[in-house]
Coordinates of C-alpha atoms in Angstrom, one line a residue:
Chain A
M1 CA 108.0 39.7 125.8
V2 CA 111.6 39.6 124.8
A3 CA 112.8 38.1 121.6
P4 CA 114.5 34.7 122.0
S5 CA 118.2 34.8 122.5
S6 CA 120.0 32.7 120.0
N7 CA 121.4 29.3 120.9
L8 CA 119.8 29.2 124.3
G9 CA 117.3 26.5 123.6
A10 CA 118.3 24.7 120.5
S11 CA 121.8 23.9 121.7
A12 CA 121.6 20.1 121.9
P13 CA 124.0 18.4 119.5
A14 CA 122.1 17.7 116.3
P15 CA 122.4 14.1 115.2
T16 CA 123.9 13.6 111.8
S17 CA 122.5 10.3 110.6
G18 CA 119.2 8.5 110.5
E19 CA 115.8 10.0 111.1
A20 CA 114.4 11.8 114.2
I21 CA 111.2 9.7 114.3
V22 CA 110.4 6.5 112.4
V23 CA 107.1 4.8 113.0
R24 CA 106.1 1.6 111.2
G25 CA 102.8 -0.3 111.5
L26 CA 101.7 1.4 114.7
E27 CA 98.5 0.2 116.2
K28 CA 96.6 1.5 119.3
S29 CA 93.2 0.7 120.6
F30 CA 91.2 1.7 123.7
G31 CA 89.3 -1.4 124.5
E32 CA 87.4 -2.4 121.4
W33 CA 87.8 1.1 119.9
P34 CA 90.8 1.2 117.4
V35 CA 92.4 4.6 117.2
L36 CA 95.5 4.1 115.2
W37 CA 96.2 1.2 112.9
N38 CA 99.0 0.4 110.5
L39 CA 100.3 3.9 110.9
D40 CA 103.6 4.9 109.3
L41 CA 105.4 8.2 110.0
T42 CA 108.9 9.6 109.4
V43 CA 110.2 12.9 110.7
G44 CA 113.7 13.9 109.6
W45 CA 116.2 15.9 111.5
G46 CA 115.7 19.6 111.1
E47 CA 112.1 19.1 110.1
L48 CA 109.0 20.6 111.6
V49 CA 106.0 18.4 110.8
A50 CA 102.5 19.8 111.5
L51 CA 100.0 17.1 112.2
F52 CA 96.4 18.0 111.4
G53 CA 93.2 16.0 112.1
A54 CA 89.7 16.2 113.4
N55 CA 88.9 15.8 117.1
G56 CA 89.3 12.3 118.4
V57 CA 91.3 10.9 115.5
G58 CA 94.2 10.1 117.7
K59 CA 96.7 13.0 117.4
T60 CA 97.2 13.3 121.1
T61 CA 97.4 9.5 121.4
L62 CA 100.1 9.4 118.8
L63 CA 102.1 12.2 120.5
R64 CA 101.7 10.4 123.9
I65 CA 103.1 7.2 122.3
L66 CA 106.1 9.1 120.8
S67 CA 106.9 10.7 124.1
T68 CA 106.7 7.3 126.0
Q69 CA 103.6 8.3 127.9
A70 CA 101.5 5.6 126.3
K71 CA 102.3 2.1 125.0
P72 CA 101.5 1.0 121.5
D73 CA 99.6 -2.3 120.9
A74 CA 101.8 -3.1 117.9
G75 CA 104.3 -1.6 115.6
S76 CA 108.0 -0.5 115.6
I77 CA 108.9 3.0 116.8
Q78 CA 112.2 4.7 116.8
V79 CA 112.7 8.1 118.4
A80 CA 116.1 9.9 118.2
G81 CA 117.6 6.6 116.9
F82 CA 116.4 4.5 119.9
G83 CA 113.7 1.8 119.9
L84 CA 110.8 2.9 122.1
S85 CA 110.2 -0.5 123.6
K86 CA 113.6 -0.9 125.2
N87 CA 115.0 2.6 125.5
A88 CA 112.1 4.7 127.0
Q89 CA 114.3 6.3 129.6
T90 CA 116.9 7.3 127.0
I91 CA 114.3 8.7 124.8
R92 CA 112.8 10.8 127.6
R93 CA 116.1 12.7 127.8
R94 CA 115.9 13.5 124.1
V95 CA 112.4 14.7 123.8
G96 CA 110.6 17.8 125.2
V97 CA 106.9 17.8 125.5
V98 CA 104.2 20.5 125.6
A99 CA 100.8 19.0 126.2
H100 CA 97.4 20.3 127.2
Q101 CA 98.4 20.2 130.8
T102 CA 101.3 22.3 131.9
F103 CA 103.0 19.8 134.2
L104 CA 103.7 22.7 136.6
Y105 CA 103.1 23.0 140.3
E106 CA 100.9 25.9 141.2
D107 CA 102.3 26.6 144.6
L108 CA 105.9 26.9 143.3
S109 CA 107.3 29.9 141.5
C110 CA 108.3 29.8 137.8
R111 CA 112.0 29.5 138.7
E112 CA 111.3 26.8 141.3
N113 CA 109.3 24.8 138.8
L114 CA 112.1 24.9 136.2
V115 CA 114.9 24.2 138.7
H116 CA 112.9 21.2 140.0
Y117 CA 112.6 19.8 136.4
G118 CA 116.3 20.7 135.7
R119 CA 117.3 18.6 138.7
L120 CA 115.1 15.7 137.6
Y121 CA 116.9 15.8 134.3
G122 CA 120.2 15.9 136.0
L123 CA 121.3 19.2 134.5
E124 CA 124.7 20.5 135.8
D125 CA 123.5 24.0 136.6
P126 CA 119.7 23.9 136.7
R127 CA 119.4 27.4 138.2
N128 CA 121.4 29.0 135.3
R129 CA 119.5 27.0 132.7
A130 CA 116.2 28.0 134.3
E131 CA 117.1 31.7 134.0
E132 CA 118.0 31.1 130.3
A133 CA 114.8 29.4 129.6
L134 CA 112.8 32.1 131.5
L135 CA 114.6 34.8 129.5
Q136 CA 113.9 33.0 126.2
L137 CA 110.2 32.8 126.9
G138 CA 110.0 36.4 128.3
L139 CA 109.2 35.4 131.8
S140 CA 112.3 36.7 133.7
N141 CA 110.3 39.4 135.3
R142 CA 107.8 36.8 136.7
A143 CA 110.5 34.3 137.8
D144 CA 109.5 34.5 141.5
S145 CA 105.8 34.6 140.9
R146 CA 103.8 31.5 141.9
V147 CA 102.4 29.7 138.9
R148 CA 98.8 30.1 140.3
T149 CA 99.2 33.8 139.8
L150 CA 100.0 33.6 136.1
S151 CA 97.6 33.9 133.3
N152 CA 96.8 30.8 131.2
G153 CA 99.0 32.2 128.4
M154 CA 101.9 32.8 130.7
Q155 CA 101.5 29.3 132.2
K156 CA 101.7 27.9 128.6
R157 CA 104.9 29.9 128.0
L158 CA 106.4 28.5 131.2
S159 CA 105.3 25.0 130.0
I160 CA 107.3 25.6 126.8
A161 CA 110.3 26.8 128.9
R162 CA 110.0 23.5 130.8
A163 CA 110.0 21.5 127.6
I164 CA 113.2 23.1 126.2
L165 CA 114.9 23.2 129.6
H166 CA 117.0 20.0 129.1
R167 CA 117.9 20.9 125.5
P168 CA 116.0 18.0 123.9
Q169 CA 116.7 16.9 120.3
I170 CA 113.0 16.5 119.4
L171 CA 110.1 18.7 120.5
I172 CA 106.6 17.1 120.7
L173 CA 104.0 19.8 120.9
D174 CA 100.3 19.3 121.3
E175 CA 98.5 22.5 120.1
P176 CA 101.3 24.7 121.4
E177 CA 99.7 27.9 120.2
A178 CA 96.5 27.3 122.2
G179 CA 96.1 30.1 124.8
L180 CA 98.9 32.2 123.5
D181 CA 98.6 35.8 122.4
R182 CA 99.9 37.0 119.0
E183 CA 103.2 38.2 120.5
S184 CA 103.8 34.9 122.3
I185 CA 103.0 32.9 119.1
A186 CA 105.6 35.0 117.3
V187 CA 108.2 34.1 119.9
L188 CA 107.3 30.5 119.7
R189 CA 107.6 30.5 116.0
S190 CA 111.0 32.1 116.2
L191 CA 112.1 29.5 118.8
L192 CA 110.9 26.7 116.5
E193 CA 112.7 28.1 113.5
E194 CA 115.9 28.3 115.6
W195 CA 115.3 24.8 116.7
T196 CA 115.0 23.3 113.2
D197 CA 117.8 25.5 111.8
A198 CA 120.0 23.8 114.4
G199 CA 119.1 20.4 112.8
L200 CA 116.6 19.5 115.6
S201 CA 113.1 18.3 115.0
V202 CA 109.6 19.2 115.9
I203 CA 106.3 17.4 115.5
M204 CA 103.2 19.4 116.5
T205 CA 99.5 19.2 116.3
T206 CA 97.3 22.1 115.6
H207 CA 93.8 23.0 114.5
D208 CA 95.0 26.3 113.0
L209 CA 95.5 25.4 109.3
D210 CA 97.1 28.8 108.4
L211 CA 99.5 28.7 111.4
G212 CA 100.4 25.1 110.9
L213 CA 101.1 25.4 107.2
S214 CA 103.2 28.6 107.6
W215 CA 105.3 27.0 110.3
A216 CA 105.8 23.5 109.0
R217 CA 108.1 22.2 106.4
R218 CA 105.8 19.2 106.0
A219 CA 102.2 18.7 106.7
A220 CA 100.5 15.4 107.8
V221 CA 96.9 14.6 108.2
L222 CA 95.8 11.9 110.6
S223 CA 92.6 10.4 109.4
G224 CA 91.1 6.9 109.7
G225 CA 93.9 5.8 112.0
R226 CA 96.6 6.5 109.5
I227 CA 98.9 9.4 108.4
R228 CA 98.3 10.9 105.0
F229 CA 100.9 13.2 103.6
P230 CA 99.3 15.4 101.0
A231 CA 102.7 16.7 100.0
A232 CA 105.0 13.9 100.7
D233 CA 108.7 14.7 100.2
E234 CA 107.9 18.3 99.3
Y235 CA 108.4 21.4 101.4
M236 CA 105.5 23.6 102.0
D237 CA 105.5 26.3 99.3
G238 CA 102.0 27.0 98.0
A239 CA 98.3 27.0 97.9
Q240 CA 98.1 23.5 96.5
V241 CA 99.3 21.9 99.7
R242 CA 96.9 24.0 101.7
E243 CA 94.1 22.8 99.4
L244 CA 95.1 19.2 99.9
V245 CA 95.3 19.4 103.6
A246 CA 92.0 21.2 103.8
S247 CA 90.3 18.6 101.7
A248 CA 91.8 15.8 103.7
L249 CA 90.4 17.3 106.8
E250 CA 86.8 17.3 105.4
P251 CA 84.7 14.6 107.1
S252 CA 83.4 13.3 103.7
R253 CA 86.9 12.3 102.6
Chain B
M1 CA 124.6 11.2 144.8
N2 CA 123.8 8.4 142.4
E3 CA 121.1 8.2 139.7
F4 CA 118.7 6.5 142.1
L5 CA 119.0 8.7 145.2
R6 CA 119.3 12.1 143.5
P7 CA 115.7 12.1 142.1
I8 CA 114.3 10.9 145.4
G9 CA 115.9 13.9 147.1
V10 CA 114.6 16.2 144.3
L11 CA 111.0 14.9 144.7
L12 CA 111.2 15.1 148.5
W13 CA 112.4 18.6 148.5
K14 CA 109.7 19.6 146.0
D15 CA 107.0 18.2 148.2
I16 CA 108.4 19.9 151.3
L17 CA 108.7 23.2 149.4
I18 CA 105.0 22.9 148.3
E19 CA 103.9 22.1 151.8
L20 CA 105.8 25.0 153.2
R21 CA 104.0 27.2 150.8
S22 CA 100.5 25.8 151.1
R23 CA 100.6 24.3 154.6
D24 CA 97.3 22.6 153.7
L25 CA 98.3 19.0 154.4
V26 CA 100.1 19.2 157.7
V27 CA 97.5 21.6 159.2
S28 CA 94.5 19.5 158.2
L29 CA 96.2 16.4 159.6
L30 CA 96.9 18.1 162.9
V31 CA 93.4 19.4 163.2
F32 CA 91.9 16.0 162.4
G33 CA 94.2 14.3 164.9
L34 CA 93.5 16.8 167.6
V35 CA 89.7 16.4 167.1
V36 CA 90.1 12.6 167.5
V37 CA 92.2 12.9 170.6
V38 CA 89.9 15.5 172.3
V39 CA 86.7 13.5 171.5
F40 CA 88.1 10.3 172.9
N41 CA 89.4 12.2 175.9
F42 CA 85.9 13.5 176.7
A43 CA 84.3 10.1 176.0
L44 CA 86.6 8.1 178.3
N45 CA 87.5 8.5 181.9
A46 CA 91.3 7.9 181.7
T47 CA 92.1 5.6 184.6
P48 CA 95.6 4.0 184.6
E49 CA 94.1 0.6 183.7
L50 CA 92.0 2.1 180.9
V51 CA 95.0 4.0 179.5
T52 CA 97.0 0.8 178.8
E53 CA 93.9 -1.0 177.4
V54 CA 92.4 1.7 175.2
T55 CA 95.0 4.3 174.4
P56 CA 96.9 2.2 171.8
G57 CA 93.7 1.8 169.8
I58 CA 92.8 5.5 170.0
L59 CA 96.3 6.5 169.2
W60 CA 96.4 4.4 166.1
V61 CA 92.9 5.3 165.0
A62 CA 94.0 8.9 165.0
F63 CA 97.3 8.2 163.2
A64 CA 95.8 5.7 160.7
F65 CA 93.0 8.0 159.6
A66 CA 95.3 11.0 159.5
G67 CA 97.6 8.8 157.3
V68 CA 94.7 8.2 154.9
L69 CA 94.2 11.9 154.6
A70 CA 97.9 12.4 153.9
M71 CA 97.9 9.6 151.3
N72 CA 94.9 11.0 149.6
R73 CA 96.8 14.2 148.9
A74 CA 100.1 12.5 147.9
F75 CA 99.1 12.0 144.3
V76 CA 96.2 14.4 144.0
R77 CA 98.7 17.2 143.9
E78 CA 100.6 15.5 141.2
K79 CA 97.5 14.7 139.1
E80 CA 95.9 18.1 139.3
E81 CA 98.2 19.9 136.9
G82 CA 99.7 16.9 135.2
G83 CA 102.7 16.8 137.5
L84 CA 102.5 13.0 137.5
D85 CA 102.9 13.0 133.7
G86 CA 105.7 15.4 134.1
L87 CA 107.5 13.0 136.5
L88 CA 106.8 10.1 134.2
L89 CA 108.2 12.0 131.2
S90 CA 111.4 12.8 133.0
P91 CA 114.3 10.3 132.7
I92 CA 114.1 9.0 136.3
S93 CA 113.2 5.5 137.3
R94 CA 109.7 4.7 138.5
D95 CA 111.3 3.4 141.7
S96 CA 112.7 6.9 142.4
I97 CA 109.2 8.4 142.0
F98 CA 107.8 5.8 144.4
F99 CA 110.4 6.2 147.1
G100 CA 110.4 10.0 146.7
K101 CA 106.7 10.2 147.3
A102 CA 106.8 7.6 150.1
A103 CA 109.6 9.5 151.8
A104 CA 107.6 12.7 151.7
S105 CA 104.5 11.0 153.2
F106 CA 106.6 9.4 155.8
I107 CA 108.1 12.7 156.9
F108 CA 104.8 14.6 156.9
M109 CA 103.1 11.8 159.0
L110 CA 106.0 11.7 161.5
L111 CA 105.8 15.4 161.8
V112 CA 102.1 15.3 162.7
E113 CA 102.6 12.3 165.0
A114 CA 105.4 14.2 166.8
V115 CA 103.0 17.0 167.6
L116 CA 100.0 14.8 168.4
L117 CA 101.9 12.3 170.7
P118 CA 102.7 14.8 173.5
I119 CA 99.2 16.2 173.4
F120 CA 97.8 12.7 173.5
A121 CA 100.1 11.8 176.4
G122 CA 99.1 14.8 178.4
L123 CA 95.3 14.2 178.0
L124 CA 95.5 10.5 178.6
N125 CA 98.2 10.4 181.3
F126 CA 101.0 8.4 179.8
S127 CA 104.6 9.1 179.1
P128 CA 105.6 9.5 175.5
A129 CA 109.3 9.4 176.3
S130 CA 109.6 5.7 175.5
F131 CA 112.2 4.5 173.0
T132 CA 110.0 1.4 172.3
L133 CA 107.0 3.6 171.6
I134 CA 108.9 5.8 169.3
L135 CA 110.4 2.9 167.4
T136 CA 106.9 1.4 167.0
I137 CA 105.6 4.7 165.6
V138 CA 108.5 5.0 163.2
L139 CA 108.1 1.4 161.9
A140 CA 104.4 1.5 161.6
T141 CA 104.5 4.9 159.9
L142 CA 107.0 3.6 157.4
G143 CA 104.6 0.7 156.5
F144 CA 101.7 3.2 156.2
S145 CA 103.7 5.5 153.9
V146 CA 104.8 2.7 151.6
V147 CA 101.4 1.0 151.2
G148 CA 99.6 4.3 151.1
T149 CA 101.8 5.6 148.4
L150 CA 101.0 2.6 146.2
F151 CA 97.2 2.8 146.8
S152 CA 97.2 6.6 146.4
A153 CA 98.8 6.2 142.9
I154 CA 96.1 3.6 142.1
S155 CA 93.1 5.5 143.5
V156 CA 94.1 8.9 142.1
Q157 CA 93.3 7.5 138.6
T158 CA 89.7 6.8 139.5
R159 CA 86.8 9.2 140.1
S160 CA 85.9 7.8 143.5
R161 CA 89.5 8.1 144.9
E162 CA 88.5 9.4 148.4
I163 CA 86.4 6.2 148.9
L164 CA 88.6 3.8 147.1
L165 CA 91.8 4.6 149.0
P166 CA 90.6 3.6 152.5
V167 CA 88.8 0.6 151.0
L168 CA 92.1 -0.6 149.5
F169 CA 94.4 0.6 152.1
F170 CA 93.0 -0.6 155.4
P171 CA 92.7 -4.4 154.6
V172 CA 96.3 -4.5 153.4
I173 CA 97.7 -2.4 156.2
L174 CA 95.9 -4.4 158.9
P175 CA 98.9 -6.5 159.9
V176 CA 100.9 -3.3 160.5
L177 CA 98.0 -1.7 162.4
V178 CA 97.6 -4.8 164.6
G179 CA 101.3 -5.0 165.2
A180 CA 101.4 -1.2 166.0
V181 CA 98.5 -1.5 168.5
E182 CA 100.0 -4.5 170.3
S183 CA 103.5 -3.1 170.4
T184 CA 102.2 0.2 171.7
K185 CA 100.1 -1.6 174.4
Q186 CA 103.2 -3.4 175.6
A187 CA 105.3 -0.2 175.4
L188 CA 102.8 1.7 177.5
G189 CA 102.8 -1.2 180.0
G190 CA 106.5 -0.6 180.5
D191 CA 108.0 -3.3 178.3
T192 CA 111.4 -2.6 176.8
V193 CA 112.4 -3.4 173.2
V194 CA 113.7 -6.8 174.4
G195 CA 110.5 -7.6 176.2
L196 CA 108.3 -6.8 173.2
G197 CA 108.7 -10.3 171.8
H198 CA 107.7 -10.7 168.2
W199 CA 105.7 -7.5 167.5
L200 CA 108.6 -5.1 166.7
P201 CA 110.4 -7.6 164.4
L202 CA 107.1 -8.4 162.8
L203 CA 106.5 -4.7 162.1
G204 CA 110.0 -4.5 160.6
A205 CA 109.4 -7.6 158.5
F206 CA 106.1 -6.2 157.1
D207 CA 107.8 -3.0 156.3
A208 CA 110.5 -4.8 154.3
L209 CA 107.9 -7.0 152.6
F210 CA 105.7 -4.0 151.6
L211 CA 108.8 -2.0 150.4
V212 CA 109.7 -4.8 148.0
I213 CA 106.2 -5.6 146.8
C214 CA 104.7 -2.0 146.6
H215 CA 107.6 -0.4 144.7
W216 CA 107.4 -3.3 142.2
I217 CA 103.6 -2.9 141.7
F218 CA 103.9 0.9 141.5
S219 CA 106.0 0.6 138.3
I220 CA 103.3 -1.4 136.7
V221 CA 100.5 0.8 138.0
V222 CA 101.8 4.1 136.7
E223 CA 102.5 2.8 133.2
E224 CA 99.5 3.0 131.0

């Protein structure tokens, strides 16, 4: 896998004012089952926030709401400076999403998948941009391979290439490291560092405490329907934060 | 191309490309249609009187059930790997998604019908070279594609989608089906477009109505 080329992915203009994500009083239930309630969250520009939490606490639901895939029951949400309720289509241009599913078509090649999405996003030169994204994720030599012939890890890498294709300002990643080998994880980390260095933002969920804490500038724990910041307003720099996150993840707390 | 038509073209081309690669949809529709035609051909002794009376029904049974098979696949493919979520995440309107999928189903069904019709005509002794008949097929297939796309999007979100789709689809499409059978009957009897009376305009009216209603409901259905 090749190392990421600089300025290939994180080249969207970085906003200079406001916050990347602002959530206030978010509530979401599935039937009678409340998942998120009175949830507040802020992600600044240039920040990578790692979101931890036990299974079923609503991490994926939160990310689906932020990416306009699900509607909140209540609360105010701003993504990239736009209100979610009235600007969903504008927000979709500004976020890139990596989820558990790859959003790829198995009978199309890697290049065809990316060109398809590039056209959907109205990119000026989707072919050229697809080649750049393939190069960045180390998939140039498999550009003409059908997705069904790729390993799960390679499909995940292609899914990341799809997410950065349109140069979004905010990346929303649901366990992006799942299924990736060590080399691919290193490339992903490098890409995310480049992303945040360019002033763009990332929010990601992970169950890997070590990985999340080493990548993130801020950690958040989702528990009991709300976000808990063990180290609010502090950048990750030590064992104390790790201790706080680990303790917040314990069921008894 | 404007922001509405461009994504429709992108979605249509993607579905054609996938079908060119897999060939599973068109081939299965053709095999199914051929089986229906051959079975009815053996079951009936095709006298000229019988052809006019029974052929329209047989023709549209084959086309309608082949259509249901096509609609079943329309969103299954999107759902399997999260492609539908990928579409919903992209900055295109829900209308574009609906019309893109409906256009793909329309083209696939027309393709299958274009192959089946001459075979059908040969076995049951009627002439397929009728402008009225072709216009009837095009209008009815448009109605099938539009209604089928909506119900495919609804049924794909359920576990019993193969059963739910025909249960939802056929009662709603009944006016189009009746119109298509009656119009075909008159076309095979030698009537011209002018002589068809109200059936062709009725088919056109149902298409227009379904286009408006179905694309509006689709936007609601695909949102959570």
